[in-house]
Structure formats: structure tokens, C-alpha cells
mmCIF file of C-alpha atoms in Angstrom:
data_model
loop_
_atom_site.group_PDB
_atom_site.id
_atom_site.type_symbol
_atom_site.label_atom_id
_atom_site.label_comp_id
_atom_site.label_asym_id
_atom_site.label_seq_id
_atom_site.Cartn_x
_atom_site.Cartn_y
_atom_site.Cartn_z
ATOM 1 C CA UNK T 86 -30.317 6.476 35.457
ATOM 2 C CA UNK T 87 -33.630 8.102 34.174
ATOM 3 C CA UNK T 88 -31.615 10.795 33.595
ATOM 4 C CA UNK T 89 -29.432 9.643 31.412
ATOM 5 C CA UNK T 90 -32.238 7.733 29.649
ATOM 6 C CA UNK T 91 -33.966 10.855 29.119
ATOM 7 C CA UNK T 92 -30.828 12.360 27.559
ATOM 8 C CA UNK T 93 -30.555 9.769 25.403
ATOM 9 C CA UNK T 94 -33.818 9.677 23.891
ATOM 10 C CA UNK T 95 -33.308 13.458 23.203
ATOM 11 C CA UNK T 96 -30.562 13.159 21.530
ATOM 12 C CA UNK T 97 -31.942 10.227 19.581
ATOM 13 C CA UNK T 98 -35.190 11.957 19.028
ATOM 14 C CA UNK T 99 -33.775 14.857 17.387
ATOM 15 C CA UNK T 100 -31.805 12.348 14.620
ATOM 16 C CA UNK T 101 -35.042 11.120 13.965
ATOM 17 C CA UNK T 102 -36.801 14.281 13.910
ATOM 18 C CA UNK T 103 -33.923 15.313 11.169
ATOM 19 C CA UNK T 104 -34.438 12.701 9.307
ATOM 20 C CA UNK T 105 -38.647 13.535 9.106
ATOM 21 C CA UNK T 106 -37.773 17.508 8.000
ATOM 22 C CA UNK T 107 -35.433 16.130 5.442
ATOM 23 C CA UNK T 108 -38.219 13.934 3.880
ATOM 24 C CA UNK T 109 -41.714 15.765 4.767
ATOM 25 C CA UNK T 110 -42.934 14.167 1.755
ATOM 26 C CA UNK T 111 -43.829 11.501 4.845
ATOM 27 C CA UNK T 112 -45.803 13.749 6.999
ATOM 28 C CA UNK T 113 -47.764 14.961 3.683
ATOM 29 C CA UNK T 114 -48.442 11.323 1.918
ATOM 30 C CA UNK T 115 -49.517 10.293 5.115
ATOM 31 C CA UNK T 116 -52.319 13.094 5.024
ATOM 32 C CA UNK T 117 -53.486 12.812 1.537
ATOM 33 C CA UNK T 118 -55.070 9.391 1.521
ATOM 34 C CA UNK T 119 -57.622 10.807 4.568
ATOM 35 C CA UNK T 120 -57.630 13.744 2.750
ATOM 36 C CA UNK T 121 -58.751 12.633 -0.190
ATOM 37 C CA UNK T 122 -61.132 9.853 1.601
ATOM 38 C CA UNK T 123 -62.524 13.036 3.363
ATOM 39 C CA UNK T 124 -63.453 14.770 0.055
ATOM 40 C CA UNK T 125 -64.595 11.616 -1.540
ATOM 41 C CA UNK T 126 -67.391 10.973 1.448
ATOM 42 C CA UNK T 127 -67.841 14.352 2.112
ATOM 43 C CA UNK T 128 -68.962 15.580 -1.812
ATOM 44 C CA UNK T 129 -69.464 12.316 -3.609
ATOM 45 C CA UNK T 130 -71.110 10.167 -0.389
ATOM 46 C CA UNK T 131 -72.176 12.165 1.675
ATOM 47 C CA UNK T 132 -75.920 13.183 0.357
ATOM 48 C CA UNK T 133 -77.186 9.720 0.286
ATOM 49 C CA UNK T 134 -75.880 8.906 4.058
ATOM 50 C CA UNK T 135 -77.999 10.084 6.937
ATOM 51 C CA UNK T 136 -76.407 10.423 10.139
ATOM 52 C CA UNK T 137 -78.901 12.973 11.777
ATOM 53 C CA UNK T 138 -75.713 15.109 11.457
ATOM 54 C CA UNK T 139 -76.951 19.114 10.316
ATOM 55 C CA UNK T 140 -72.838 18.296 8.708
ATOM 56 C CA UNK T 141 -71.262 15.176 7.460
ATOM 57 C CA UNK T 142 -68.247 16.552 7.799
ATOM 58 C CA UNK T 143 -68.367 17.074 11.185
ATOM 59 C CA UNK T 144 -69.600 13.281 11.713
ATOM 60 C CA UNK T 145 -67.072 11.488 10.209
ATOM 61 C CA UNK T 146 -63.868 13.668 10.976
ATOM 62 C CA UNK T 147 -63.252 11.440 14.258
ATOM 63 C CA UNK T 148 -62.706 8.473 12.046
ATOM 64 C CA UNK T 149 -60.775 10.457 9.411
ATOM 65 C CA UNK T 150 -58.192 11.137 11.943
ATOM 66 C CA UNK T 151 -58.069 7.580 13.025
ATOM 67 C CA UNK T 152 -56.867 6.652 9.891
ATOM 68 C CA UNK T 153 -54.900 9.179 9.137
ATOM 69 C CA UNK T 154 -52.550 7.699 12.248
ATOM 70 C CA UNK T 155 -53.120 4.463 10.993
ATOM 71 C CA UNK T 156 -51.572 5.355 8.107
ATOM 72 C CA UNK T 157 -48.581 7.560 9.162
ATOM 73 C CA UNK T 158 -47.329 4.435 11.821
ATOM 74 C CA UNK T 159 -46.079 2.463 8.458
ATOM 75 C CA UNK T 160 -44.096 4.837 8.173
ATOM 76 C CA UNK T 161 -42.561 4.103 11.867
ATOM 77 C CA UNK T 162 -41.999 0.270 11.038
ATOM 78 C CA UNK T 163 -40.400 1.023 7.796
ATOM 79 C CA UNK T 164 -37.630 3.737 9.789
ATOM 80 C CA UNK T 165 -37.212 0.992 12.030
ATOM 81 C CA UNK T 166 -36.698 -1.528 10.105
ATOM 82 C CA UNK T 167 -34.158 0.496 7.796
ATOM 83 C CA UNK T 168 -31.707 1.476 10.776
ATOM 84 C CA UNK T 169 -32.065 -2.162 11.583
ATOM 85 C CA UNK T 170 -30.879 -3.271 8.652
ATOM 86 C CA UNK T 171 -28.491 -0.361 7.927
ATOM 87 C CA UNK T 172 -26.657 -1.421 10.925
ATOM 88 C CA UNK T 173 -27.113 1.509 13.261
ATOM 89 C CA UNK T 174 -28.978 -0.166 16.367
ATOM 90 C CA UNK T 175 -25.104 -2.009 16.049
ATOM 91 C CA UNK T 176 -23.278 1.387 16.612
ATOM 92 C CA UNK T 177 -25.582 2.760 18.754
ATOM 93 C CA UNK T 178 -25.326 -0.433 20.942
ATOM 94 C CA UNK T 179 -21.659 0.148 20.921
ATOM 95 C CA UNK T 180 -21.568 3.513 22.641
ATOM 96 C CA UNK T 181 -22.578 4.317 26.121
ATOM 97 C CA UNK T 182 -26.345 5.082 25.699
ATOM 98 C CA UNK T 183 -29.520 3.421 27.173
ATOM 99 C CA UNK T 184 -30.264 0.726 24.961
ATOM 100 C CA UNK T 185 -34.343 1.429 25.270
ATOM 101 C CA UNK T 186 -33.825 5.645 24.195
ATOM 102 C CA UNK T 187 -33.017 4.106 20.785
ATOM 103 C CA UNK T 188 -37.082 2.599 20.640
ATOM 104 C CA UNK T 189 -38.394 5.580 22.639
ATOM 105 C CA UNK T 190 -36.826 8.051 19.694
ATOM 106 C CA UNK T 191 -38.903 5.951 16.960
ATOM 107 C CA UNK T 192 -42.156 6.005 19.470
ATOM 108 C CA UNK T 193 -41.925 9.864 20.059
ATOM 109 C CA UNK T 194 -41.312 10.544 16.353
ATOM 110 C CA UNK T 195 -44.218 8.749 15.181
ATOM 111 C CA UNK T 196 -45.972 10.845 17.783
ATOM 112 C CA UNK T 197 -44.577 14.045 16.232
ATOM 113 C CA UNK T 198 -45.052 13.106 12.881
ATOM 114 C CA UNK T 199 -48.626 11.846 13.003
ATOM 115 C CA UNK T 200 -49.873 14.765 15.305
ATOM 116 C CA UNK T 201 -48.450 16.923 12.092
ATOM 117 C CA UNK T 202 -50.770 15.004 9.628
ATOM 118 C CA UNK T 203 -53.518 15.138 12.390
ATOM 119 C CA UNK T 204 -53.525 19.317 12.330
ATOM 120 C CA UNK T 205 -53.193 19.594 8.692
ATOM 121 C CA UNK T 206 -55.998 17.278 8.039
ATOM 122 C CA UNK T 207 -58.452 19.032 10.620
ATOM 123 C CA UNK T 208 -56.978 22.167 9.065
ATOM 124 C CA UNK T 209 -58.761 20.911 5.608
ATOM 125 C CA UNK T 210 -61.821 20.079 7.280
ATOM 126 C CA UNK T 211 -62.090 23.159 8.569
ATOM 127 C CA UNK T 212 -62.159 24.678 5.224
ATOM 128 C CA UNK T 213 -64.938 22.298 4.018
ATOM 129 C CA UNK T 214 -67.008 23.080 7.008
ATOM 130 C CA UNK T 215 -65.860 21.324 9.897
ATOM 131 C CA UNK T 216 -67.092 23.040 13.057
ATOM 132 C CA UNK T 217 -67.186 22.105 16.431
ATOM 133 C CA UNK T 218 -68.697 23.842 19.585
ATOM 134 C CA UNK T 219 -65.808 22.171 21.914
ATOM 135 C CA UNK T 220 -64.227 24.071 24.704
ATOM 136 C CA UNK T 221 -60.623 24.417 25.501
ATOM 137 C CA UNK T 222 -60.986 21.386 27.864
ATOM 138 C CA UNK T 223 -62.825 18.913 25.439
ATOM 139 C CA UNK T 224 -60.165 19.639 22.842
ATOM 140 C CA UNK T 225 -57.321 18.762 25.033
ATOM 141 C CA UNK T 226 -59.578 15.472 25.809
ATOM 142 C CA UNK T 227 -59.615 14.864 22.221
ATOM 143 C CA UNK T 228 -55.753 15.245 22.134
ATOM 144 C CA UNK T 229 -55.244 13.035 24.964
ATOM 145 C CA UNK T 230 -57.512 10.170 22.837
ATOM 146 C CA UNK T 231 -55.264 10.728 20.223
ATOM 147 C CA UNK T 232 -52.076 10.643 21.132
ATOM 148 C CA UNK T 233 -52.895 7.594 23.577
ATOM 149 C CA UNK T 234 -54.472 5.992 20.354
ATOM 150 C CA UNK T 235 -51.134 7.102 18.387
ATOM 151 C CA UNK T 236 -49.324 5.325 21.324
ATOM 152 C CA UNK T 237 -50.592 2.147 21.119
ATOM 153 C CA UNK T 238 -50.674 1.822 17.860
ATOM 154 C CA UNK T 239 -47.196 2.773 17.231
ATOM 155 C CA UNK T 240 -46.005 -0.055 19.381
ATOM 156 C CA UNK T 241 -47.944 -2.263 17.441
ATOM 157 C CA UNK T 242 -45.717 -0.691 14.367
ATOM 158 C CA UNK T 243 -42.128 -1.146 16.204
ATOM 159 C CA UNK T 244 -43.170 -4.659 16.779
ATOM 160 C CA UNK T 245 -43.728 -5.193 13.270
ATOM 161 C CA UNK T 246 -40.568 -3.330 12.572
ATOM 162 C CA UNK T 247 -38.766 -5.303 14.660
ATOM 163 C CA UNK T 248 -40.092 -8.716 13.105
ATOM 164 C CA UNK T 249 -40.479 -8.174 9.414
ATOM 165 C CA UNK T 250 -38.468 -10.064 6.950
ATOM 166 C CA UNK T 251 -38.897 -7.025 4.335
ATOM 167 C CA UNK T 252 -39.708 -3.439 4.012
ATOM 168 C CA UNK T 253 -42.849 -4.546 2.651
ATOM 169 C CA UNK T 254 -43.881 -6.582 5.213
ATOM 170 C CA UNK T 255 -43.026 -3.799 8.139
ATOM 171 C CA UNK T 256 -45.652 -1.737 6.537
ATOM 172 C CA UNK T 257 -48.239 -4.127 6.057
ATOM 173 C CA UNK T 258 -48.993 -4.461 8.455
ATOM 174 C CA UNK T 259 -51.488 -1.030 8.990
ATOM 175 C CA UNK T 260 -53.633 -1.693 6.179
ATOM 176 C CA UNK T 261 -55.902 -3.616 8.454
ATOM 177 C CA UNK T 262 -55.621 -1.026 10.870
ATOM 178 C CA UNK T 263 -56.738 1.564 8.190
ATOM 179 C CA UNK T 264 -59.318 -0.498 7.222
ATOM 180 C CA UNK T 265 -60.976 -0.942 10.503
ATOM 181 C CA UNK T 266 -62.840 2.208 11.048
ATOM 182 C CA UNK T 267 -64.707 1.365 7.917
ATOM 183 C CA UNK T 268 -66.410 -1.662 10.010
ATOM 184 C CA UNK T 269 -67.786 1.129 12.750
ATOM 185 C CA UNK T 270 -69.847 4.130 13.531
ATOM 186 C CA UNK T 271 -67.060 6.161 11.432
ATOM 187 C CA UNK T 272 -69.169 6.782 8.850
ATOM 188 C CA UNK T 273 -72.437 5.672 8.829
ATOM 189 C CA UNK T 274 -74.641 4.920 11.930
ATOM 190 C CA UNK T 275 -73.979 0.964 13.477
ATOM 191 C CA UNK T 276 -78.406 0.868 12.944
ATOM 192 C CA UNK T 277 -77.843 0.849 9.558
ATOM 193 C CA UNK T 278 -75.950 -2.384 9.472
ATOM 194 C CA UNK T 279 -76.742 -5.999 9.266
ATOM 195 C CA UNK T 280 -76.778 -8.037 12.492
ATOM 196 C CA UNK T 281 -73.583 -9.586 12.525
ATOM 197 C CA UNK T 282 -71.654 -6.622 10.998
ATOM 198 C CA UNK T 283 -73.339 -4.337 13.483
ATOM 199 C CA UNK T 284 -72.301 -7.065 16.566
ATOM 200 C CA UNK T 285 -68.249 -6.510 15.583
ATOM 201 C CA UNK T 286 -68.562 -2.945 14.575
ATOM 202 C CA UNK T 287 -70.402 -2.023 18.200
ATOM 203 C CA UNK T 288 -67.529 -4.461 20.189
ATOM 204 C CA UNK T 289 -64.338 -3.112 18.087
ATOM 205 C CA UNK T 290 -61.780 -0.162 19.638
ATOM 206 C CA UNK T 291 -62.609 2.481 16.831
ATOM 207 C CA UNK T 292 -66.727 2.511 17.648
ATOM 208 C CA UNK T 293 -65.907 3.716 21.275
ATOM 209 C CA UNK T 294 -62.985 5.930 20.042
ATOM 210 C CA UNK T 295 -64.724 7.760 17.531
ATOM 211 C CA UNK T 296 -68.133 8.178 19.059
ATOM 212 C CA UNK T 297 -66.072 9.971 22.809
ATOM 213 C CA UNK T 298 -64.122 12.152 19.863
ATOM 214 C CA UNK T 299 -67.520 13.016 18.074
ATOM 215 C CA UNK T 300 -69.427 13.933 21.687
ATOM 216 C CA UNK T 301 -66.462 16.137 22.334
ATOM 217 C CA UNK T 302 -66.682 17.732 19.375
ATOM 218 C CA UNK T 303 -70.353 18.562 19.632
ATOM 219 C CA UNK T 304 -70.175 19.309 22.841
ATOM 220 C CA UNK T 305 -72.352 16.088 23.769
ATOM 221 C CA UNK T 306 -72.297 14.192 27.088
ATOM 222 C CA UNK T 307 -69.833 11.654 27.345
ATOM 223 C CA UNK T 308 -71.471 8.167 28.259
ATOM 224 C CA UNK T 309 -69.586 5.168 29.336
ATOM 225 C CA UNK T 310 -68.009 4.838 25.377
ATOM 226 C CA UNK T 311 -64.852 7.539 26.987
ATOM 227 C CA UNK T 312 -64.211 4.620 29.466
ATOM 228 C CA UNK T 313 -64.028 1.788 26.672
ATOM 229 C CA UNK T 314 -62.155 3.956 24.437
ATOM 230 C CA UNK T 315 -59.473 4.286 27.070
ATOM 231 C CA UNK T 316 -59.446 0.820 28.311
ATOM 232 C CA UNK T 317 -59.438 -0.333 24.665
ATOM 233 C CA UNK T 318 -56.151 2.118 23.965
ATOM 234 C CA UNK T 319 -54.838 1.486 27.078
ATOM 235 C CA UNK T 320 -54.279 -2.671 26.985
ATOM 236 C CA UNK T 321 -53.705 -2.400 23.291
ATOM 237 C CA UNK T 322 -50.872 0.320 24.434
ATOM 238 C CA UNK T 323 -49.669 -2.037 27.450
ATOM 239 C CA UNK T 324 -49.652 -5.536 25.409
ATOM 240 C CA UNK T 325 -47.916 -3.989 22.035
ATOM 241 C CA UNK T 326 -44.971 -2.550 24.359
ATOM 242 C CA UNK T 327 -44.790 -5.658 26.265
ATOM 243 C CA UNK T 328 -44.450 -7.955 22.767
ATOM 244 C CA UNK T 329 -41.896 -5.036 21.286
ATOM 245 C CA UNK T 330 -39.520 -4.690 24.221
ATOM 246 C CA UNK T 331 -39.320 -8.654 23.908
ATOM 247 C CA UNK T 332 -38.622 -8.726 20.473
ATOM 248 C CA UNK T 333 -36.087 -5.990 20.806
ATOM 249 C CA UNK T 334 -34.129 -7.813 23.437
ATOM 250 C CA UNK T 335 -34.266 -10.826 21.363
ATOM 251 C CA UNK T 336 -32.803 -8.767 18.277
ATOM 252 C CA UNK T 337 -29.805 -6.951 20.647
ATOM 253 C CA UNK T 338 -28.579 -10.081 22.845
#
């Protein structure tokens, strides 16, 4: 049975994965708005904001990549909801495949995708400065955050796919998502902010992501914020796929 799952999914997957090549215009817009955020703080903002970083660059990059996934899983809810629509899930229900390989090829593209827009943004930063002292092992820490963060929050995108009356709405979704690191240590230092601001921004999932990416960056010890960060992805993860396998099964019987 996993087996033919498995086989499935590949099969699946590499439709999607088509589909992605034939439009990288995607992958690319979903870059360019961090990009361009990145360029914006880094050469407009970033003299008059002190982080006790020797770069800005290197301080807010964790939350850069944040929202670039943030961005990139519209993208997920809006290819789901145009093969529901288009009538596909339909013929795909039809044949003899594993009805949960057609969600797991829309999960594992939006993991593709994003980790795409994820290199070429850190490949900018790198030409405006970006440098980090992490070893081979911190990196592939960083990459585990990521694609656990990428994870969760593309379930949270297939249940919105699954739900939305309109394209629109499927996509809409992420704009509070994207929004979010703004209210954290992404960019400026939670000191710096007013009591109540500073309460939410120090208790919210993207403080305790970004500051375990940042310490693995620099090479920092990692406090107890690597354990938050992972319990925060983690039941975000776990209670998105448990609300999006429901609504799929409502949508197939």
C-alpha cells in the first residue's frame, strides 16, 4: 500500500513539477517582492536601524526568507484550487491511484518551488554582503527550519485551496502570513518596541524562527528559541494537515 502511494505521488509530483517549469514566472515573482523588500531595508532603512549587527543584511535575511515562503504558498492554493475547479481531482479520482498522492504532489511542489525562491534570494544577499560563519551542520539545521516551516505552512495553503469560493480568496489568504514577520525580531530588535507590540512580537512563531536561523548563521549558541521554533512549526504543521485532510474528504465523498 505505501508503495503504491509513493508511486503515485511521483507520478503526480512530476505533473506538477511540469506545470512549475512551464510557468517559472512563479518561482521568480515569488522572489522579487523579498527581493526587493531586501534592497529597500538593506540601502534605504538600514542606516537608521541599529541591531548591534557589524551587517544588516546579515540580520534580517532570516526573516526575508520567511516571507519569501509566505509568499510562494499562494501560489499552492491557487494550483489547487484551479485543478479543483478544472475538474481533474474528478479524473484522477476515477483511476486507480491513492486518493491522498493527489494532495501530497501539491505539498511537495510547494516544497520544490519555494526552496527555488529560497536559494535565489540568499543568492542576492550574498551579492549585497550576506555572510555567514555557519558550518556544514548549522546550514543543514537551517534547511531543516525551513522546509518544516514550508511544511506547515503549505498545509495551511491546501486548506485554503480546498475552501475558497474564488481564486482570489485561495490566495488571500498569505498576506497575513507575509505580514507577520514585520511584528517580530525580523527586522529591528523586540527592545525597541512598545509594550504591548513587544508582548505579541516575543510570543508569535516567526520571533523564535528567525532568531534559531540568525544564531545559526552567526555561528551563535542556540538557546531554548530552536525548541519553540520547532514546537511552533511542528503543531502548526500537525493541526493544518489535520483541518486539510478533512476538508479534502469532505470535497471527494
Amino acid at each position: 500500500m505505501t508503495t503504491h502511494v509513493l508511486g503515485d505521488t511521483t507520478v503526480l509530483l512530476g505533473r506538477s513539477l511540469r506545470h512549475v517549469t512551464r510557468s517559472l514566472d512563479t518561482v521568480i515573482t515569488t522572489a522579487i517582492m523579498p527581493i526587493a523588500m531586501m534592497l529597500m531595508f538593506v540601502y534605504v532603512f538600514g542606516g537608521a536601524i541599529d541591531t548591534g549587527s557589524d551587517s544588516y543584511v546579515n540580520y534580517m535575511l532570516p526573516g526575508i526568507l520567511l516571507i519569501t515562503i509566505a509568499s510562494g504558498i499562494a501560489y499552492t492554493a491557487l494550483r489547487l484550487f484551479t485543478d479543483l475547479k478544472s475538474g481533474i481531482f474528478e479524473r484522477f479520482h476515477s483511476m486507480p491511484i491513492a486518493r491522498s498522492a493527489v494532495l501530497w504532489a501539491h505539498v511537495l511542489t510547494s516544497l520544490a518551488a519555494n526552496l527555488i525562491s529560497v536559494v535565489i534570494v540568499v543568492g542576492v544577499a550574498l551579492l549585497m554582503g550576506f555572510r555567514s560563519g555557519a558550518g556544514p551542520a548549522a546550514w543543514l539545521a537551517v534547511t531543516g527550519i525551513l522546509v518544516l516551516f514550508t511544511l506547515a505552512l503549505t498545509w495551511i495553503a491546501v486548506l485554503a485551496g480546498l475552501t475558497a469560493k474564488t481564486a482570489e480568496g485561495g490566495s488571500a489568504f498569505s498576506y497575513p502570513l507575509i505580514f507577520l514577520p514585520f511584528l517580530s525580531s525580523a527586522f529591528v530588535p523586540t527592545t525597541t518596541m512598545p509594550g504591548p507590540v513587544r508582548a505579541f512580537a516575543e510570543h508569535q512563531p516567526v520571533t523564535s524562527i528567525v532568531n534559531t536561523i540568525r544564531d545559526l548563521f552567526t555561528g551563535q549558541p542556540i538557546g531554548a528559541d530552536i525548541w519553540i521554533a520547532l514546537a511552533w512549526c511542528a503543531g502548526i504543521l500537525v493541526v493544518a494537515y489535520v483541518f486539510a485532510t478533512a476538508a479534502y474528504r469532505r470535497r471527494i465523498s
